[in-house]
PDB file of C-alpha atoms and ligand atoms in Angstrom:
ATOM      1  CA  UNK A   1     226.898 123.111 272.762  1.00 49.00           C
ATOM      2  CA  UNK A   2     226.853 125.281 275.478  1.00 52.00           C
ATOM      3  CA  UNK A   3     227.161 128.429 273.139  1.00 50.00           C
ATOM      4  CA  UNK A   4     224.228 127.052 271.248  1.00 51.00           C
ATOM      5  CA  UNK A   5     221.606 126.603 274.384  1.00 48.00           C
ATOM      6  CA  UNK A   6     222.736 130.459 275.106  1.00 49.00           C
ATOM      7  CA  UNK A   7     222.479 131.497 271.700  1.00 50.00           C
ATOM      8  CA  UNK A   8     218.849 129.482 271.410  1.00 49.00           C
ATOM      9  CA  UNK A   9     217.981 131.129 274.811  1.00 47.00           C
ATOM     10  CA  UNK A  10     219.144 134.776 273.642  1.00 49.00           C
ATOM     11  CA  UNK A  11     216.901 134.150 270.587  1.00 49.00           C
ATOM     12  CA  UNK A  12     213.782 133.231 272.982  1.00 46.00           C
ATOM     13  CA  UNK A  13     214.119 136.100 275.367  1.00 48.00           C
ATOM     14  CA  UNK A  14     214.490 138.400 272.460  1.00 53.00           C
ATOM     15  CA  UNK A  15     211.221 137.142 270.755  1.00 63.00           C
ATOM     16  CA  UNK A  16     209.227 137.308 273.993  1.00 86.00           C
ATOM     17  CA  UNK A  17     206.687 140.126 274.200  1.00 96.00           C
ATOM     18  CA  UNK A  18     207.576 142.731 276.451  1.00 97.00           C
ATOM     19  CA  UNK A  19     204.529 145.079 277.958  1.00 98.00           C
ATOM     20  CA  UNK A  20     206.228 148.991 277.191  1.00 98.00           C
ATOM     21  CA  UNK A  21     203.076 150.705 278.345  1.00 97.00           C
ATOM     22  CA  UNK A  22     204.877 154.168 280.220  1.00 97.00           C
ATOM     23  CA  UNK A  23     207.813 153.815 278.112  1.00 98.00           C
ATOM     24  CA  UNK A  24     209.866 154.799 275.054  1.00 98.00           C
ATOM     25  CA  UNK A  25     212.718 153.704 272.175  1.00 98.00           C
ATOM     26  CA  UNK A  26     214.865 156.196 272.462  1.00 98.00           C
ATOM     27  CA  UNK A  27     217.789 156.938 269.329  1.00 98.00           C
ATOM     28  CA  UNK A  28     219.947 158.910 270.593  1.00 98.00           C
ATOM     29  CA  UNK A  29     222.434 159.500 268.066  1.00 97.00           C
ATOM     30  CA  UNK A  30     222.677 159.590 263.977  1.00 98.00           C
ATOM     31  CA  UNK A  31     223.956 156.582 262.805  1.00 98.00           C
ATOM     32  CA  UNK A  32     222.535 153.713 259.714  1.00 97.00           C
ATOM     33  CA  UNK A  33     222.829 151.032 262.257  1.00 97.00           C
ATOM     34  CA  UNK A  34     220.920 151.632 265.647  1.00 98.00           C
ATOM     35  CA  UNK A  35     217.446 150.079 264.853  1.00 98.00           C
ATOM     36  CA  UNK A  36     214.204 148.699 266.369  1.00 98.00           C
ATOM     37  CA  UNK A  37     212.881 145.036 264.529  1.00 98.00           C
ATOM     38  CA  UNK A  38     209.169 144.536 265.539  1.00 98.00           C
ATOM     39  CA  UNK A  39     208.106 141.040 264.892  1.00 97.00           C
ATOM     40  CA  UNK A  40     204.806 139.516 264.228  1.00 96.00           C
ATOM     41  CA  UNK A  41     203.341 136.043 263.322  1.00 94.00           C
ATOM     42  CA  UNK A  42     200.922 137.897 260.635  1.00 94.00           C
ATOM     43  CA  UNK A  43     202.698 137.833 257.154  1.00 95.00           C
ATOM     44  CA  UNK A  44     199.259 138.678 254.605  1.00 96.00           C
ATOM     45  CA  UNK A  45     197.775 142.092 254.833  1.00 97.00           C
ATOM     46  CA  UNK A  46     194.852 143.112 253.243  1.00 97.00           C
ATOM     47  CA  UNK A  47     194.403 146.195 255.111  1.00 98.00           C
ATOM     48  CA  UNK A  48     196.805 148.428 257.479  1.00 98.00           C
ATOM     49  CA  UNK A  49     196.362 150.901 260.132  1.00 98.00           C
ATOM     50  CA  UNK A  50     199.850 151.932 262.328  1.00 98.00           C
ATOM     51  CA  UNK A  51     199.853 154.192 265.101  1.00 98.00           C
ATOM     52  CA  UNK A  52     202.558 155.672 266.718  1.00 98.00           C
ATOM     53  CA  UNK A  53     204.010 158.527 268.761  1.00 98.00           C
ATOM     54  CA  UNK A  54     207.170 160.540 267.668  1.00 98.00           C
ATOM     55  CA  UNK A  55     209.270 163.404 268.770  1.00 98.00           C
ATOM     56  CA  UNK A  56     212.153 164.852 266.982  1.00 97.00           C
ATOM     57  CA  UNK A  57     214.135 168.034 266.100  1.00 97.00           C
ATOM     58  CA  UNK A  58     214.781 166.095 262.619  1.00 96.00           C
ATOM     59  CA  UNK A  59     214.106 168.616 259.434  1.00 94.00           C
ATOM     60  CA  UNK A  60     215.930 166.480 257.032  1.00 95.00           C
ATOM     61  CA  UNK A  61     214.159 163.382 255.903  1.00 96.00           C
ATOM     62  CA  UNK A  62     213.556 160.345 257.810  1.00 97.00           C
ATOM     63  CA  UNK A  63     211.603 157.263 258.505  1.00 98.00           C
ATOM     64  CA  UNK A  64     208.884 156.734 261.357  1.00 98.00           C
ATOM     65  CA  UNK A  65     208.099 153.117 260.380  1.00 98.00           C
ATOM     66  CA  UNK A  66     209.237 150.928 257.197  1.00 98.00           C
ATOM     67  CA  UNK A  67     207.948 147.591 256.813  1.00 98.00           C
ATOM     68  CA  UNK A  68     209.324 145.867 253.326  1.00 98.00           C
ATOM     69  CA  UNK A  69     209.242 142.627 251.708  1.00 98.00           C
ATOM     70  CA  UNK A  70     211.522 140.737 249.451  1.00 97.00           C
ATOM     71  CA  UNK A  71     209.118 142.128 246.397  1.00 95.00           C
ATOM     72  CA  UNK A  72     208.414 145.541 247.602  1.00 97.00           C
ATOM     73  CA  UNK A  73     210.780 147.218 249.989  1.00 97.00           C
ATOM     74  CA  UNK A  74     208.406 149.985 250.934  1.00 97.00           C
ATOM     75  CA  UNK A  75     205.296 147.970 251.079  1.00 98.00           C
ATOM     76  CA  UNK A  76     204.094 150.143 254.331  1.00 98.00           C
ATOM     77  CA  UNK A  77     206.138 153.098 254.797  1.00 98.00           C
ATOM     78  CA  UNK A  78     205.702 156.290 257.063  1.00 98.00           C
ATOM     79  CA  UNK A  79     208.074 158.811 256.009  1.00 98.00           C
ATOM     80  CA  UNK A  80     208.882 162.365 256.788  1.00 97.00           C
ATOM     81  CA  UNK A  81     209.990 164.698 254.066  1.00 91.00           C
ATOM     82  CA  UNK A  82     211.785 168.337 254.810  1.00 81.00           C
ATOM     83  CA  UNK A  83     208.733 170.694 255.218  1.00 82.00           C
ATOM     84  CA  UNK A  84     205.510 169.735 256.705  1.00 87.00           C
ATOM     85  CA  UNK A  85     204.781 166.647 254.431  1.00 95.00           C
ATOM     86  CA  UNK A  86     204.680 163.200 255.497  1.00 97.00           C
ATOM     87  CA  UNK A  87     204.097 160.172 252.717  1.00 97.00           C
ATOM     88  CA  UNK A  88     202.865 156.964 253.551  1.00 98.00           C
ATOM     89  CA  UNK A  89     204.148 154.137 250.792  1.00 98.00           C
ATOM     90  CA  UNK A  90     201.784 151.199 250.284  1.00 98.00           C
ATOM     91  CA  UNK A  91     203.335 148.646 247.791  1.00 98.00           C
ATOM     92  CA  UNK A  92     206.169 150.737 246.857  1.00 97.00           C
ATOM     93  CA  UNK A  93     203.991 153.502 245.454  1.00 97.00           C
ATOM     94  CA  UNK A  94     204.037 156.971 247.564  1.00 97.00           C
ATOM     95  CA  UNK A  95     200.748 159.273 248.484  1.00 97.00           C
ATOM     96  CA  UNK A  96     202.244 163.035 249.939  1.00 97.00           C
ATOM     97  CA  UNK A  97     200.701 164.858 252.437  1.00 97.00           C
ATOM     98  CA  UNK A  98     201.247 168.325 252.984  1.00 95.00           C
ATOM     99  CA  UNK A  99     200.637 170.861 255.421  1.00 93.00           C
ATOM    100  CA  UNK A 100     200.736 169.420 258.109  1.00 93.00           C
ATOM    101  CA  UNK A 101     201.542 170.824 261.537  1.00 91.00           C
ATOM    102  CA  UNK A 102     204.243 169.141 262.986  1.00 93.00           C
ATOM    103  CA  UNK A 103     206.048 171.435 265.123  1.00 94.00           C
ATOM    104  CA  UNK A 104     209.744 170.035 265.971  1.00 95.00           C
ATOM    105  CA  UNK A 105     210.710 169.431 269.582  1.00 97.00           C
ATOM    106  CA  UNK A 106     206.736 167.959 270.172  1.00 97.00           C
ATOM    107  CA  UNK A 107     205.010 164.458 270.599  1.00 97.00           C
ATOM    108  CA  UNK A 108     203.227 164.040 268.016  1.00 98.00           C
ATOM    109  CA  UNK A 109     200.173 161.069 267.240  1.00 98.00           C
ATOM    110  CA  UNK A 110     200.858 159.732 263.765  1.00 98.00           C
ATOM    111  CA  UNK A 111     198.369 157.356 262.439  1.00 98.00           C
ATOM    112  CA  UNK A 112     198.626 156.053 259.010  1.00 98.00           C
ATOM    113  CA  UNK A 113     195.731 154.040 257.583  1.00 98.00           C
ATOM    114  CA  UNK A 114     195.643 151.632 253.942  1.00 98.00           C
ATOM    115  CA  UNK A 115     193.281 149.488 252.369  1.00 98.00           C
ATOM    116  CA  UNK A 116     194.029 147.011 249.627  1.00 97.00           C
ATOM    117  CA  UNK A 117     191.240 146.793 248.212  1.00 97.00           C
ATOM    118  CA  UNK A 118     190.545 150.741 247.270  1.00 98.00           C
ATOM    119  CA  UNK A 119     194.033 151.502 247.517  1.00 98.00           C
ATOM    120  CA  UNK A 120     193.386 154.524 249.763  1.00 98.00           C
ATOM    121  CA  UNK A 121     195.263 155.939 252.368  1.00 98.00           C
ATOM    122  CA  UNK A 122     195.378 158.292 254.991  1.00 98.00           C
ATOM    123  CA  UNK A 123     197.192 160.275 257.696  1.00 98.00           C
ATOM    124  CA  UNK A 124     195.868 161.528 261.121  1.00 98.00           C
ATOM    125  CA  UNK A 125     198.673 163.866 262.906  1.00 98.00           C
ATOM    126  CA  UNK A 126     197.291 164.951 266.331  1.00 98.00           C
ATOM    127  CA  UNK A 127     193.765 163.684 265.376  1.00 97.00           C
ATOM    128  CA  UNK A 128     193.569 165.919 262.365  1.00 97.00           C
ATOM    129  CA  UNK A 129     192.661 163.453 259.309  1.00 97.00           C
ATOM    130  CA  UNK A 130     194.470 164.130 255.912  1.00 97.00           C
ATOM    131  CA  UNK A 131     192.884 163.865 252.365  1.00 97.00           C
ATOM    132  CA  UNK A 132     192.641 160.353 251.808  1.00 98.00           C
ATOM    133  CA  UNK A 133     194.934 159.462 248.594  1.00 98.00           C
ATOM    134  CA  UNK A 134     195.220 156.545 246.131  1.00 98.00           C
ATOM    135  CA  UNK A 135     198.173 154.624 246.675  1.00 97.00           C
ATOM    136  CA  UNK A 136     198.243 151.181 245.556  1.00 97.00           C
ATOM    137  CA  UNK A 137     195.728 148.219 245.480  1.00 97.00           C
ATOM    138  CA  UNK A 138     196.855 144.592 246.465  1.00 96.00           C
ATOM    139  CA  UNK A 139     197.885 142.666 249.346  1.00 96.00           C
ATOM    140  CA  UNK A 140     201.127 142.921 251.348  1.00 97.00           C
ATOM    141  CA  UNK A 141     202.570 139.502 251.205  1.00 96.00           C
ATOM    142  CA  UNK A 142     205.651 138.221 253.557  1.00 90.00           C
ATOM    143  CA  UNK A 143     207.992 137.710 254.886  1.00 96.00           C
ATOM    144  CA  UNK A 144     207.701 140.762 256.220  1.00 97.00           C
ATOM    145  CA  UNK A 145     210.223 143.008 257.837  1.00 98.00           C
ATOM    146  CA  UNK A 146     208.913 145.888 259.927  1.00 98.00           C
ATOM    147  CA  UNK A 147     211.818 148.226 261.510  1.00 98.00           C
ATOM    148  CA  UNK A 148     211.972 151.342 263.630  1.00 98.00           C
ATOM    149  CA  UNK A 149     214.833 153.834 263.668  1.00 98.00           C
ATOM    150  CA  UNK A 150     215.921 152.881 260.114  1.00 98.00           C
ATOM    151  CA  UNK A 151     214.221 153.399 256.442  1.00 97.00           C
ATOM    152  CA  UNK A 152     215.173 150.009 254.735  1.00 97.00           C
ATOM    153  CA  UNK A 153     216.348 150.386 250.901  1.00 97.00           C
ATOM    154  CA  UNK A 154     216.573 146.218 250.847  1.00 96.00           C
ATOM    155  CA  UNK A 155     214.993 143.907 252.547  1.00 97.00           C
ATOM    156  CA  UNK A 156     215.817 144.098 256.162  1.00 96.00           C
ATOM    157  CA  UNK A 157     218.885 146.428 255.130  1.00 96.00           C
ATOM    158  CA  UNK A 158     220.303 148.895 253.128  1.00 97.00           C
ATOM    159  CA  UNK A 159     220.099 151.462 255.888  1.00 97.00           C
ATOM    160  CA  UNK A 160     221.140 155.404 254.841  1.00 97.00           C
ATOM    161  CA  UNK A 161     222.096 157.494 257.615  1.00 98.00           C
ATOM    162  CA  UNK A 162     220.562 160.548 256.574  1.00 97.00           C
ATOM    163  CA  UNK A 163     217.422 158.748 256.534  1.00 97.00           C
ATOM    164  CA  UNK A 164     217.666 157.273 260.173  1.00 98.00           C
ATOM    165  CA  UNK A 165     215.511 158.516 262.600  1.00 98.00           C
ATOM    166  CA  UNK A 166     216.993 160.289 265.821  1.00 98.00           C
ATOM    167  CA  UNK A 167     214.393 161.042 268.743  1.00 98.00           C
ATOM    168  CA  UNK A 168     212.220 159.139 270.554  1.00 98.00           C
ATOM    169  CA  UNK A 169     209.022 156.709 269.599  1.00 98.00           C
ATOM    170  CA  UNK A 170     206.539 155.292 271.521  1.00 98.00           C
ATOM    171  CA  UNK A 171     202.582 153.767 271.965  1.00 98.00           C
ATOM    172  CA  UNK A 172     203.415 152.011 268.283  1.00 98.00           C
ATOM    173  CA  UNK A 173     200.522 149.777 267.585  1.00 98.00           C
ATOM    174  CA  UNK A 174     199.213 148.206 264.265  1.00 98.00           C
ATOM    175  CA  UNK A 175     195.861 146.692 263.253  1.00 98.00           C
ATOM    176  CA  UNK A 176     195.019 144.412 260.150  1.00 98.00           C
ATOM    177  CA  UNK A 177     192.376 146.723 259.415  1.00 98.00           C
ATOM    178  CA  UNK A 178     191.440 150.567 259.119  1.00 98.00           C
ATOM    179  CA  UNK A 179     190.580 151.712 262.259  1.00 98.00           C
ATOM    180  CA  UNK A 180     187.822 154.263 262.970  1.00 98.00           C
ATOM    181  CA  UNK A 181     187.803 157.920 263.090  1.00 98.00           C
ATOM    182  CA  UNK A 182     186.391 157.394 266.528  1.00 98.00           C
ATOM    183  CA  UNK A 183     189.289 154.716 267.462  1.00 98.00           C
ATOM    184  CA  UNK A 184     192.060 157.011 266.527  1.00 98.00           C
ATOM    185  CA  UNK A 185     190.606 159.646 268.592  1.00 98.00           C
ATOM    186  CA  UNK A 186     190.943 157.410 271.672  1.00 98.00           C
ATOM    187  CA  UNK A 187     194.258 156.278 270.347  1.00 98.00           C
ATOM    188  CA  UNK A 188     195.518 160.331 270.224  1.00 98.00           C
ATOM    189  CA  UNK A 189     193.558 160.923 273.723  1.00 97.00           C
ATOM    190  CA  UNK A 190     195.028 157.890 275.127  1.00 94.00           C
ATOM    191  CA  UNK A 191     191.616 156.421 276.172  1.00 95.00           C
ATOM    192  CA  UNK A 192     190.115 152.921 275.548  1.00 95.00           C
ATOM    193  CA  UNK A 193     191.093 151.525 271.579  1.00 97.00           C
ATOM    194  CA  UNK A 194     191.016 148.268 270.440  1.00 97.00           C
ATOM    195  CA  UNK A 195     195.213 147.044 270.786  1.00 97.00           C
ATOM    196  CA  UNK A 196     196.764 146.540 267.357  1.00 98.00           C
ATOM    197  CA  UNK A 197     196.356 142.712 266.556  1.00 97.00           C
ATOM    198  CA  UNK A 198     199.468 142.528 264.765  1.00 98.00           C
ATOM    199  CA  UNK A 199     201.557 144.702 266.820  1.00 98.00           C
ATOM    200  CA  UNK A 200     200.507 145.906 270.565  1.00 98.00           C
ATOM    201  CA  UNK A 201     202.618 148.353 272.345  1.00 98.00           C
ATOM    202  CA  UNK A 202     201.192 146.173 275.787  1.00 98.00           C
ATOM    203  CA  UNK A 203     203.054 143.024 273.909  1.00 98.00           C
ATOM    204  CA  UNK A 204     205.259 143.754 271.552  1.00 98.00           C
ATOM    205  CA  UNK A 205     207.962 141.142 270.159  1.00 97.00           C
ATOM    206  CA  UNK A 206     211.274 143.375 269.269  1.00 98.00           C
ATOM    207  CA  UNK A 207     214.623 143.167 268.648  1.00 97.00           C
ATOM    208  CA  UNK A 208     217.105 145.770 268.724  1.00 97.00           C
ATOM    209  CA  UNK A 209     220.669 146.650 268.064  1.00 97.00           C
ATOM    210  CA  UNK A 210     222.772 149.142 267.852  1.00 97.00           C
ATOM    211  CA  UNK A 211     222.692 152.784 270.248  1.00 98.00           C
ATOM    212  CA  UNK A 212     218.686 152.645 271.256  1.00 98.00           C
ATOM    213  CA  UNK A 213     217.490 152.466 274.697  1.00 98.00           C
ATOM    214  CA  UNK A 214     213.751 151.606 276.048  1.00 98.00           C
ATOM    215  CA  UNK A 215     213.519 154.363 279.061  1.00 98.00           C
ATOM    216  CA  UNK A 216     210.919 156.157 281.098  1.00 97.00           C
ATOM    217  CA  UNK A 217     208.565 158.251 279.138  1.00 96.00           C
ATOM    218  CA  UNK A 218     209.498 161.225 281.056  1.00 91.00           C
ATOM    219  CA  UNK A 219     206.552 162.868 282.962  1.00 86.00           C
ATOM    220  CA  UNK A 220     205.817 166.375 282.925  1.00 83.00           C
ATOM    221  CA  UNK A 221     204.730 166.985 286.762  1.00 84.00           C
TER     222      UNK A 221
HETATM  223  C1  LIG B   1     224.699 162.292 254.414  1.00 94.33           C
HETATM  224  O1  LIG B   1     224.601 163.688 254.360  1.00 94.33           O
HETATM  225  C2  LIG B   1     225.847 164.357 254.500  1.00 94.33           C
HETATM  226  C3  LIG B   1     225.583 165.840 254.607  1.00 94.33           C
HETATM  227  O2  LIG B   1     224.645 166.268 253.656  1.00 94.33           O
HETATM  228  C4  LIG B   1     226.736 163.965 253.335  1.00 94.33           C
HETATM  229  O3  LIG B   1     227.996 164.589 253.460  1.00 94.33           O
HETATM  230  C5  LIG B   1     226.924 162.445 253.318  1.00 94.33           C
HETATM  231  O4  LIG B   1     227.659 162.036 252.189  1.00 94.33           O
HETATM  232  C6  LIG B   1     225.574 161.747 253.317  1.00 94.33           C
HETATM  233  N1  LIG B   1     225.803 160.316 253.527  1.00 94.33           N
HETATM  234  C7  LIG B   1     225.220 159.384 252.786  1.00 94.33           C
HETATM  235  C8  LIG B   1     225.581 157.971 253.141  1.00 94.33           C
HETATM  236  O5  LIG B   1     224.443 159.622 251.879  1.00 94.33           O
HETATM  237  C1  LIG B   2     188.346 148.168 252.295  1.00 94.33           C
HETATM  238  O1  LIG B   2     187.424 149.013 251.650  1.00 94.33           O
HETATM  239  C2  LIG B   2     186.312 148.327 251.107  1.00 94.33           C
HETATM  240  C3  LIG B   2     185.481 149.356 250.336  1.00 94.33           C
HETATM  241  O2  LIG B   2     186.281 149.982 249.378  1.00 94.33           O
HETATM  242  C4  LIG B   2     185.529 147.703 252.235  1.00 94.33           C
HETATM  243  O3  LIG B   2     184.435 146.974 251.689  1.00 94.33           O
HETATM  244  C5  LIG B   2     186.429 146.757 253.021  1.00 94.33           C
HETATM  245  O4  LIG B   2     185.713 146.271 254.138  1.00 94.33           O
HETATM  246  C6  LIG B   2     187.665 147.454 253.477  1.00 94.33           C
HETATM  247  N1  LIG B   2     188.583 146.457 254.031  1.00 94.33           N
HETATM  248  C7  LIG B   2     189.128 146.544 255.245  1.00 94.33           C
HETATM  249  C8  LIG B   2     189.962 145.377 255.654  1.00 94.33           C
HETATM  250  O5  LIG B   2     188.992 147.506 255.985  1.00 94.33           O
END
């Protein structure tokens, strides 16, 4: 009984929304196991915008932010590939985008934008919009699973370590909508923007396991 009240009140403090404004995940270390799960009540998505700030001295590939379901397992993915090309996934179907500048050793702004009904996405790295490339049409549909850290090949699993992400993330935020050219701006300049309403960096319901830490985001004075 007694293990049950912790385990019940373990479950609540875990689910309560923590304000990380001035901090960071940090992943120290390679492994397929240390990971970040970002939980939201929202579970239909007709439209997708996720923002988030990354730095790494990864060049092999690796994940920024995979969000599957049971019938798609990269139904929103942000993925970097060796070179300068990042692909967002949108119901399992990829759009590449190369060229980008994305110097190692840097924070970078990543915002990745998706609409279900044109099937178009789009990247903005640092402000700089991509093309804007046809990835799938149709609605994400739950339960969904959104994880940092880790690239999921199942459904809240199936975790490859030399797709894991080692570095450090912060400011993630995600919108059930396409956010403006002018929003993103703010987002990169870290003025004013609307907070994501499904996930807000200022409220953000997490779990994690495995070697991550939330830290300082270390000040340059
Ligand atoms: C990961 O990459 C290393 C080096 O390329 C390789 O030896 C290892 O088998 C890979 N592990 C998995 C699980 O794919
Ligand atoms: C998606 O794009 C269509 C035009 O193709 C637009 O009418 C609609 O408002 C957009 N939906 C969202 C949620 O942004």
């Amino acid at each position: 009984m007694k293990l049950l009240i912790l385990l019940a009140m373990l479950t609540s403090c875990a689910a309560l929304p923590q304000n990380l404004l001035g901090k960071m995940f940090t992943f120290p270390q390679q492994t397929n196991t240390a990971q970040v799960r970002l939980t939201t009540s929202r579970q239909n998505l007709n439209a997708v915008t996720v923002c988030l700030r990354s730095f790494t001295d990864l060049k092999r590939d690796h994940s920024l932010f995979s969000l599957a379901t049971p019938s798609k397992i990269n139904d929103f993915l942000i993925f970097k590939s060796s070179g300068d090309t990042l692909s967002v996934s949108a119901r399992d179907v990829d759009a590449t985008f190369d060229g980008l500048e994305l110097k190692q050793n840097t924070w970078h702004s990543i915002c990745a934008t998706w609409n279900a009904t044109s099937g178009l996405a789009q990247l903005w790295v640092d402000g700089k919009p991509s093309s804007r490339k046809f990835t799938s049409t149709g609605s994400i549909n739950g339960p969904i699973v959104m994880v940092l850290g880790q690239e999921q090949d199942s459904h809240g699993g199936g975790f490859d370590i030399n797709q894991s992400f080692v570095g450090m993330t912060s400011d993630v935020h995600m919108w059930d909508y396409v956010l403006s050219p002018c929003d993103i701006k703010n987002y990169v300049e870290d003025r004013n923007f609307p907070e994501g309403n499904v996930l807000n960096w200022k409220a953000l319901s997490f779990q994690m396991s495995g070697r991550v830490l939330i830290e300082e985001k270390q000040k340059m004075c």
